[in-house]
């Protein structure tokens, strides 16, 4: 087991990189490459520090759900992180440029988000079925996630990205959503363009076979961690295609079938 002082050192390293916007060395020298409880302990330490600074938890994100992103990151399984109130830049969908001042090495990806209308907190893990999570969804929304890594050159293993809050940065969700009677998430088709040029494409089925299956996976993990998903939470279910780099001045549009296109611009 990773000793507490090593976990604390990993938290400090990542927090410093976030505060200074200077990428740091990977934290696997402190927590190893196989100790997932230690990696999530680092993540929890970072999240607690952010909450102490005045932000709140508004949901969760699921990472590395598509084979394309797993290949980009060099990992072979999904992970999860926390969405915090200061990560929400959805006002950017209304035309205001999104500042990149908090980002270190950002990339952008398109996905389906879910707003929960009910808790997913059954009495036993066995009750967390696809039907249960489907019933808990209030609305599905188009989303852009700006993923980021505090670790230099994105040189990460699975424990590195878990520790770094699943390589989270910012997120944008569209204003107009659809109920699950109006759309089937696994059937959507996605195209992501930058300044009109398609840079990424994929389908709902690329996300663990079905974004709702990704939500079910997350609900199981949240149950096991003793921190179940709650009504009102926003869930980013995972990329539908590869993430891509972008720069200040770029105009990024996610077109996900069934939803209105989601367009944002960025500034330094």
Tab-separated table of C-alpha atoms in Angstrom:
chain	number	residue	atom	x	y	z
A	1	UNK	CA	0.000	0.000	0.000
A	2	UNK	CA	1.121	3.522	-0.774
A	3	UNK	CA	2.008	5.394	2.454
A	4	UNK	CA	-0.033	8.492	3.340
A	5	UNK	CA	2.942	10.818	2.959
A	6	UNK	CA	3.381	9.695	-0.662
A	7	UNK	CA	-0.301	10.375	-1.364
A	8	UNK	CA	0.064	13.824	0.206
A	9	UNK	CA	3.163	14.522	-1.884
A	10	UNK	CA	1.276	13.564	-5.061
A	11	UNK	CA	-1.590	15.898	-4.114
A	12	UNK	CA	0.853	18.729	-3.544
A	13	UNK	CA	2.658	18.126	-6.848
A	14	UNK	CA	-0.530	18.174	-8.895
A	15	UNK	CA	-2.032	21.110	-7.002
A	16	UNK	CA	1.123	23.149	-7.576
A	17	UNK	CA	1.044	22.364	-11.292
A	18	UNK	CA	-2.585	23.488	-11.443
A	19	UNK	CA	-1.894	26.711	-9.559
A	20	UNK	CA	1.200	27.649	-11.582
A	21	UNK	CA	0.125	26.205	-14.946
A	22	UNK	CA	3.546	24.581	-15.121
A	23	UNK	CA	3.301	20.855	-15.947
A	24	UNK	CA	4.792	18.508	-13.372
A	25	UNK	CA	6.371	15.088	-13.422
A	26	UNK	CA	4.032	12.112	-13.324
A	27	UNK	CA	3.037	10.936	-9.847
A	28	UNK	CA	3.568	7.220	-10.453
A	29	UNK	CA	6.959	7.503	-8.775
A	30	UNK	CA	4.981	8.236	-5.592
A	31	UNK	CA	1.930	5.977	-5.922
A	32	UNK	CA	3.020	3.308	-8.394
A	33	UNK	CA	1.124	2.098	-11.441
A	34	UNK	CA	-1.180	-0.483	-9.838
A	35	UNK	CA	-2.449	1.082	-6.594
A	36	UNK	CA	-5.842	2.418	-7.712
A	37	UNK	CA	-7.020	3.158	-4.145
A	38	UNK	CA	-3.975	5.419	-3.757
A	39	UNK	CA	-4.690	7.131	-7.085
A	40	UNK	CA	-8.280	7.836	-6.079
A	41	UNK	CA	-7.044	9.001	-2.660
A	42	UNK	CA	-4.907	11.608	-4.446
A	43	UNK	CA	-7.938	12.621	-6.513
A	44	UNK	CA	-10.021	12.973	-3.349
A	45	UNK	CA	-7.315	15.112	-1.771
A	46	UNK	CA	-7.327	17.465	-4.733
A	47	UNK	CA	-11.127	17.671	-4.769
A	48	UNK	CA	-11.312	18.338	-1.016
A	49	UNK	CA	-8.809	21.169	-1.383
A	50	UNK	CA	-10.857	22.719	-4.191
A	51	UNK	CA	-14.031	22.445	-2.100
A	52	UNK	CA	-12.248	24.083	0.836
A	53	UNK	CA	-11.458	26.911	-1.565
A	54	UNK	CA	-15.143	27.564	-2.141
A	55	UNK	CA	-16.270	25.417	-5.073
A	56	UNK	CA	-18.861	22.653	-4.976
A	57	UNK	CA	-19.342	19.261	-6.608
A	58	UNK	CA	-21.869	19.455	-9.459
A	59	UNK	CA	-21.424	15.999	-10.944
A	60	UNK	CA	-18.984	13.431	-12.271
A	61	UNK	CA	-17.132	12.669	-15.469
A	62	UNK	CA	-16.280	9.322	-16.947
A	63	UNK	CA	-12.980	9.117	-18.767
A	64	UNK	CA	-11.381	6.733	-21.256
A	65	UNK	CA	-14.679	5.191	-22.343
A	66	UNK	CA	-13.834	4.911	-26.041
A	67	UNK	CA	-11.150	2.760	-27.599
A	68	UNK	CA	-9.846	5.804	-29.468
A	69	UNK	CA	-9.219	7.757	-26.256
A	70	UNK	CA	-7.819	4.712	-24.470
A	71	UNK	CA	-5.309	4.383	-27.294
A	72	UNK	CA	-4.465	8.092	-27.052
A	73	UNK	CA	-3.868	7.827	-23.308
A	74	UNK	CA	-2.264	4.396	-23.302
A	75	UNK	CA	-4.813	2.937	-20.851
A	76	UNK	CA	-7.187	-0.007	-21.095
A	77	UNK	CA	-10.099	0.832	-18.784
A	78	UNK	CA	-12.376	3.741	-17.885
A	79	UNK	CA	-12.000	5.977	-14.847
A	80	UNK	CA	-13.987	8.749	-13.241
A	81	UNK	CA	-13.474	12.187	-11.766
A	82	UNK	CA	-15.471	14.994	-10.202
A	83	UNK	CA	-17.083	17.968	-11.901
A	84	UNK	CA	-16.721	21.122	-9.832
A	85	UNK	CA	-18.666	24.347	-10.100
A	86	UNK	CA	-15.690	26.373	-11.327
A	87	UNK	CA	-15.191	23.942	-14.221
A	88	UNK	CA	-18.566	24.845	-15.742
A	89	UNK	CA	-18.075	27.280	-18.622
A	90	UNK	CA	-21.414	26.613	-20.307
A	91	UNK	CA	-21.894	30.354	-20.755
A	92	UNK	CA	-19.465	29.891	-23.625
A	93	UNK	CA	-22.301	28.281	-25.558
A	94	UNK	CA	-24.002	31.695	-25.541
A	95	UNK	CA	-21.161	33.309	-27.446
A	96	UNK	CA	-18.731	34.557	-24.790
A	97	UNK	CA	-15.171	33.303	-25.438
A	98	UNK	CA	-13.923	30.734	-22.927
A	99	UNK	CA	-10.749	31.723	-21.134
A	100	UNK	CA	-7.864	29.281	-21.240
A	101	UNK	CA	-6.103	30.907	-18.274
A	102	UNK	CA	-6.656	27.910	-15.957
A	103	UNK	CA	-5.579	25.303	-18.501
A	104	UNK	CA	-2.200	23.669	-18.923
A	105	UNK	CA	-2.251	21.281	-21.918
A	106	UNK	CA	-5.889	21.224	-23.035
A	107	UNK	CA	-7.660	18.994	-25.521
A	108	UNK	CA	-11.354	18.955	-26.457
A	109	UNK	CA	-13.806	16.105	-26.961
A	110	UNK	CA	-17.548	15.797	-27.626
A	111	UNK	CA	-19.910	13.622	-25.633
A	112	UNK	CA	-23.421	13.090	-24.324
A	113	UNK	CA	-24.150	14.403	-20.837
A	114	UNK	CA	-26.953	13.361	-18.502
A	115	UNK	CA	-28.708	15.421	-15.855
A	116	UNK	CA	-30.058	13.141	-13.146
A	117	UNK	CA	-33.598	13.574	-11.904
A	118	UNK	CA	-33.255	10.981	-9.149
A	119	UNK	CA	-30.569	9.512	-6.902
A	120	UNK	CA	-28.894	6.282	-7.987
A	121	UNK	CA	-28.443	4.926	-4.488
A	122	UNK	CA	-30.116	1.516	-4.212
A	123	UNK	CA	-29.806	-0.839	-1.289
A	124	UNK	CA	-27.412	-3.146	-3.138
A	125	UNK	CA	-25.003	-2.990	-6.057
A	126	UNK	CA	-26.940	-5.701	-7.885
A	127	UNK	CA	-29.848	-3.288	-8.271
A	128	UNK	CA	-27.780	-0.915	-10.426
A	129	UNK	CA	-29.116	-2.002	-13.796
A	130	UNK	CA	-29.377	-0.266	-17.142
A	131	UNK	CA	-33.101	0.157	-16.537
A	132	UNK	CA	-32.438	1.786	-13.151
A	133	UNK	CA	-29.978	4.353	-14.481
A	134	UNK	CA	-32.167	5.087	-17.509
A	135	UNK	CA	-35.065	5.845	-15.185
A	136	UNK	CA	-32.854	8.209	-13.146
A	137	UNK	CA	-31.980	10.409	-16.145
A	138	UNK	CA	-33.992	13.600	-16.394
A	139	UNK	CA	-32.466	14.899	-19.622
A	140	UNK	CA	-29.647	14.187	-22.080
A	141	UNK	CA	-27.545	17.109	-23.298
A	142	UNK	CA	-24.787	17.728	-25.847
A	143	UNK	CA	-21.457	18.462	-24.198
A	144	UNK	CA	-17.892	19.494	-24.848
A	145	UNK	CA	-15.298	18.473	-22.305
A	146	UNK	CA	-12.012	20.324	-22.230
A	147	UNK	CA	-9.716	17.670	-20.842
A	148	UNK	CA	-6.359	18.686	-19.432
A	149	UNK	CA	-3.304	17.167	-17.836
A	150	UNK	CA	-1.118	18.710	-15.188
A	151	UNK	CA	1.506	16.092	-16.062
A	152	UNK	CA	4.140	17.153	-18.545
A	153	UNK	CA	3.696	15.957	-22.144
A	154	UNK	CA	0.609	13.920	-21.112
A	155	UNK	CA	3.116	11.227	-20.088
A	156	UNK	CA	0.613	9.284	-18.002
A	157	UNK	CA	-0.246	5.817	-16.817
A	158	UNK	CA	-3.692	4.894	-15.517
A	159	UNK	CA	-2.883	5.871	-11.935
A	160	UNK	CA	-1.523	9.232	-13.106
A	161	UNK	CA	-4.733	10.188	-14.892
A	162	UNK	CA	-6.949	8.926	-12.047
A	163	UNK	CA	-4.945	10.956	-9.532
A	164	UNK	CA	-5.234	14.048	-11.765
A	165	UNK	CA	-9.052	14.013	-11.402
A	166	UNK	CA	-9.331	11.912	-14.555
A	167	UNK	CA	-7.472	14.572	-16.554
A	168	UNK	CA	-10.322	17.038	-16.171
A	169	UNK	CA	-10.336	20.701	-17.114
A	170	UNK	CA	-13.556	22.490	-18.047
A	171	UNK	CA	-16.901	21.549	-19.553
A	172	UNK	CA	-19.707	23.042	-21.621
A	173	UNK	CA	-23.242	21.662	-21.837
A	174	UNK	CA	-25.928	22.809	-24.229
A	175	UNK	CA	-29.047	24.592	-23.009
A	176	UNK	CA	-31.558	22.426	-24.847
A	177	UNK	CA	-31.727	18.767	-23.924
A	178	UNK	CA	-33.837	15.773	-24.844
A	179	UNK	CA	-35.555	13.118	-22.798
A	180	UNK	CA	-34.588	9.490	-23.329
A	181	UNK	CA	-37.951	8.980	-24.998
A	182	UNK	CA	-36.748	11.408	-27.670
A	183	UNK	CA	-33.219	10.111	-28.228
A	184	UNK	CA	-31.281	6.852	-27.897
A	185	UNK	CA	-27.747	7.784	-26.796
A	186	UNK	CA	-26.046	4.728	-28.285
A	187	UNK	CA	-27.377	5.633	-31.755
A	188	UNK	CA	-26.098	9.213	-31.975
A	189	UNK	CA	-23.471	10.265	-34.499
A	190	UNK	CA	-20.896	12.915	-33.560
A	191	UNK	CA	-18.722	15.269	-35.592
A	192	UNK	CA	-16.359	17.751	-33.952
A	193	UNK	CA	-14.974	20.571	-36.073
A	194	UNK	CA	-12.417	23.300	-35.416
A	195	UNK	CA	-12.855	26.366	-37.615
A	196	UNK	CA	-15.057	24.290	-39.915
A	197	UNK	CA	-12.639	21.382	-40.363
A	198	UNK	CA	-13.695	18.019	-38.953
A	199	UNK	CA	-11.131	16.877	-36.431
A	200	UNK	CA	-12.952	14.060	-34.615
A	201	UNK	CA	-15.916	11.790	-35.303
A	202	UNK	CA	-17.641	8.900	-33.605
A	203	UNK	CA	-20.883	7.386	-32.397
A	204	UNK	CA	-22.694	6.739	-29.143
A	205	UNK	CA	-21.767	3.079	-29.420
A	206	UNK	CA	-18.082	4.053	-29.102
A	207	UNK	CA	-18.737	4.986	-25.456
A	208	UNK	CA	-18.594	1.578	-23.716
A	209	UNK	CA	-21.155	0.387	-26.241
A	210	UNK	CA	-23.759	2.856	-24.951
A	211	UNK	CA	-23.409	6.097	-22.937
A	212	UNK	CA	-26.072	4.707	-20.599
A	213	UNK	CA	-23.844	1.694	-19.966
A	214	UNK	CA	-21.075	4.164	-19.069
A	215	UNK	CA	-23.497	5.778	-16.612
A	216	UNK	CA	-24.310	2.364	-15.140
A	217	UNK	CA	-20.574	1.645	-14.747
A	218	UNK	CA	-20.099	4.969	-12.973
A	219	UNK	CA	-23.071	4.350	-10.675
A	220	UNK	CA	-21.486	1.056	-9.594
A	221	UNK	CA	-18.142	2.718	-8.894
A	222	UNK	CA	-19.823	5.556	-6.978
A	223	UNK	CA	-21.759	3.008	-4.912
A	224	UNK	CA	-18.550	1.122	-4.084
A	225	UNK	CA	-16.851	4.365	-3.045
A	226	UNK	CA	-19.762	5.202	-0.741
A	227	UNK	CA	-20.513	8.397	-2.663
A	228	UNK	CA	-23.562	7.598	-4.847
A	229	UNK	CA	-24.834	9.695	-7.710
A	230	UNK	CA	-27.483	12.214	-6.696
A	231	UNK	CA	-30.434	13.981	-8.290
A	232	UNK	CA	-29.293	17.191	-9.966
A	233	UNK	CA	-25.817	15.857	-10.758
A	234	UNK	CA	-24.473	16.336	-14.266
A	235	UNK	CA	-22.712	13.298	-15.697
A	236	UNK	CA	-20.316	13.551	-18.634
A	237	UNK	CA	-20.559	10.037	-20.027
A	238	UNK	CA	-17.360	9.957	-22.063
A	239	UNK	CA	-15.924	10.883	-25.437
A	240	UNK	CA	-17.559	9.616	-28.620
A	241	UNK	CA	-14.342	10.032	-30.596
A	242	UNK	CA	-10.703	11.065	-30.171
A	243	UNK	CA	-9.868	14.239	-28.261
A	244	UNK	CA	-7.995	16.915	-30.201
A	245	UNK	CA	-5.798	19.926	-29.351
A	246	UNK	CA	-6.995	23.473	-29.876
A	247	UNK	CA	-5.672	27.006	-29.437
A	248	UNK	CA	-6.866	30.461	-28.478
A	249	UNK	CA	-9.044	31.892	-31.221
A	250	UNK	CA	-10.347	28.509	-32.364
A	251	UNK	CA	-14.061	27.983	-32.985
A	252	UNK	CA	-15.069	24.472	-31.871
A	253	UNK	CA	-18.404	22.913	-32.822
A	254	UNK	CA	-19.816	19.603	-31.630
A	255	UNK	CA	-22.608	18.267	-33.820
A	256	UNK	CA	-24.339	15.310	-32.171
A	257	UNK	CA	-27.349	13.969	-34.033
A	258	UNK	CA	-30.656	14.890	-32.437
A	259	UNK	CA	-29.220	17.914	-30.639
A	260	UNK	CA	-28.626	21.455	-31.788
A	261	UNK	CA	-24.916	22.044	-32.605
A	262	UNK	CA	-22.835	23.237	-29.658
A	263	UNK	CA	-20.295	25.936	-30.607
A	264	UNK	CA	-17.709	27.706	-28.446
A	265	UNK	CA	-14.618	29.861	-28.992
A	266	UNK	CA	-11.519	30.182	-26.845
A	267	UNK	CA	-9.252	33.024	-25.770
A	268	UNK	CA	-5.989	33.075	-23.831
